[in-house]
């Protein structure tokens, strides 16, 4: 029997296996405080794979791949479940893409992408720990430098 840590939702998305410390940050990038959907957030839940995990359930919202990629930058172990009529109809892992466009701000204040209305672009040079190289100024950012747009 499936154990439910947080109440089930009828239709929407469940983001599971978030590193517990990152859960509220993930909630933040999903901008859920500005949405009207019901959102359930659980932190410090027990997990088979992580010491402690977080989970976010959003009623009536389907997480798309772009949002999943954003989540991956903060919670690389997270999985996304799409729920329809209380059943999981789709399940996918968040994936850090090879190239990130329009998601992360370049941390170099002099970078052309911060001035000329150019869509930001970084190459993922390492996934764990995360290292991103700006396509324009070639500076390399680590996790602490990442500011999401
Ligand atoms: Zn740059």
Coordinates of C-alpha atoms and ligand atoms in Angstrom, one line a residue:
X1 CA 0.0 0.0 0.0
X2 CA 1.3 3.4 -1.0
X3 CA 2.1 5.6 2.0
X4 CA 1.0 9.2 1.6
X5 CA 3.0 11.8 3.5
X6 CA 0.9 14.7 2.4
X7 CA -2.8 14.6 1.5
X8 CA -3.5 13.5 -2.1
X9 CA -4.5 15.9 -4.8
X10 CA -7.0 15.3 -7.5
X11 CA -5.3 17.0 -10.5
X12 CA -2.0 18.7 -10.6
X13 CA 1.7 18.1 -9.9
X14 CA 3.7 16.5 -7.2
X15 CA 7.4 17.4 -6.9
X16 CA 9.0 14.7 -4.8
X17 CA 12.5 13.8 -3.5
X18 CA 13.5 17.4 -3.0
X19 CA 16.5 17.8 -0.8
X20 CA 14.7 18.9 2.4
X21 CA 16.7 22.1 2.8
X22 CA 15.9 23.2 -0.7
X23 CA 12.1 22.7 -0.5
X24 CA 11.2 26.2 0.2
X25 CA 13.5 27.5 -2.4
X26 CA 11.8 25.3 -5.0
X27 CA 8.5 26.6 -3.8
X28 CA 9.8 30.1 -4.3
X29 CA 11.0 29.5 -7.9
X30 CA 7.6 28.0 -8.8
X31 CA 6.1 31.3 -7.7
X32 CA 3.4 29.5 -5.9
X33 CA 2.6 32.3 -3.5
X34 CA 1.2 34.2 -6.5
X35 CA -0.9 31.4 -7.8
X36 CA -4.5 30.7 -6.7
X37 CA -4.0 26.9 -6.6
X38 CA -4.0 24.9 -3.4
X39 CA -0.4 24.1 -2.6
X40 CA 0.8 21.6 0.0
X41 CA 4.4 21.7 1.2
X42 CA 6.0 19.1 3.3
X43 CA 9.6 19.2 4.7
X44 CA 11.8 16.9 6.7
X45 CA 9.8 13.8 5.6
X46 CA 11.6 10.5 5.7
X47 CA 12.9 9.1 2.4
X48 CA 14.4 5.9 1.2
X49 CA 16.8 7.8 -1.0
X50 CA 17.6 11.0 0.9
X51 CA 18.1 11.5 4.6
X52 CA 15.2 13.9 4.7
X53 CA 13.1 15.0 1.8
X54 CA 10.7 17.7 0.9
X55 CA 7.6 17.4 -1.2
X56 CA 5.4 20.0 -2.9
X57 CA 1.9 19.3 -4.3
X58 CA 0.2 21.8 -6.5
X59 CA -3.5 21.4 -7.2
X60 CA -4.5 22.3 -10.8
X61 CA -1.0 23.1 -12.1
X62 CA 1.0 21.0 -14.6
X63 CA 4.8 21.5 -14.2
X64 CA 6.4 21.7 -17.6
X65 CA 9.9 20.8 -18.6
X66 CA 11.2 24.3 -18.4
X67 CA 10.0 24.6 -14.8
X68 CA 11.4 21.1 -14.1
X69 CA 14.8 22.3 -15.4
X70 CA 14.7 25.2 -13.1
X71 CA 13.9 22.9 -10.2
X72 CA 16.8 20.7 -11.2
X73 CA 19.3 23.5 -10.6
X74 CA 18.3 23.5 -6.9
X75 CA 17.0 20.0 -6.4
X76 CA 18.8 17.6 -8.8
X77 CA 17.2 14.5 -7.2
X78 CA 13.6 15.8 -7.6
X79 CA 11.0 13.9 -9.5
X80 CA 7.8 15.3 -10.9
X81 CA 4.6 13.4 -10.9
X82 CA 1.6 14.6 -12.9
X83 CA -1.6 13.6 -11.3
X84 CA -5.0 13.2 -13.0
X85 CA -8.0 12.0 -11.1
X86 CA -5.8 11.0 -8.1
X87 CA -3.6 8.8 -10.4
X88 CA 0.0 9.4 -11.5
X89 CA -0.3 9.8 -15.3
X90 CA 3.2 10.9 -16.0
X91 CA 6.4 10.8 -14.0
X92 CA 9.8 12.3 -14.9
X93 CA 13.0 13.3 -13.3
X94 CA 14.2 16.8 -13.3
X95 CA 17.2 17.1 -15.6
X96 CA 19.9 19.7 -15.6
X97 CA 20.1 20.5 -19.3
X98 CA 23.4 21.0 -21.2
X99 CA 22.6 24.6 -22.0
X100 CA 20.5 26.8 -19.8
X101 CA 18.7 29.7 -21.5
X102 CA 16.7 32.5 -19.9
X103 CA 16.7 30.9 -16.5
X104 CA 19.8 32.1 -14.6
X105 CA 21.1 35.6 -14.5
X106 CA 24.8 36.1 -15.2
X107 CA 26.6 37.1 -12.0
X108 CA 29.1 39.3 -13.9
X109 CA 27.6 42.9 -13.7
X110 CA 29.6 43.8 -16.8
X111 CA 28.3 40.9 -18.9
X112 CA 26.5 41.9 -22.1
X113 CA 23.6 39.7 -21.1
X114 CA 22.9 42.1 -18.2
X115 CA 22.8 45.2 -20.4
X116 CA 21.6 44.6 -23.9
X117 CA 18.3 42.7 -23.3
X118 CA 20.0 39.5 -24.5
X119 CA 18.5 36.2 -23.3
X120 CA 21.0 34.8 -20.8
X121 CA 22.7 31.5 -21.8
X122 CA 25.0 29.3 -19.8
X123 CA 26.8 26.0 -20.6
X124 CA 26.6 23.4 -17.8
X125 CA 30.3 22.5 -17.4
X126 CA 29.7 20.4 -14.3
X127 CA 26.5 19.0 -12.8
X128 CA 27.5 18.1 -9.3
X129 CA 28.6 20.4 -7.9
X130 CA 26.9 22.7 -10.4
X131 CA 29.2 24.9 -12.5
X132 CA 27.7 27.1 -15.2
X133 CA 29.8 29.0 -17.8
X134 CA 28.3 32.1 -19.3
X135 CA 28.0 31.9 -23.1
X136 CA 28.9 35.6 -23.4
X137 CA 31.5 36.5 -20.9
X138 CA 32.7 32.9 -20.2
X139 CA 32.7 33.5 -16.4
X140 CA 32.0 30.4 -14.4
X141 CA 29.3 30.4 -11.7
X142 CA 28.9 28.0 -8.8
X143 CA 25.8 27.2 -6.8
X144 CA 26.2 30.2 -4.6
X145 CA 26.3 32.5 -7.6
X146 CA 23.1 31.3 -9.2
X147 CA 20.3 33.8 -9.2
X148 CA 17.2 32.7 -11.1
X149 CA 15.4 35.1 -13.4
Ligands
LIG1 ZN1 28.0 36.6 -18.6

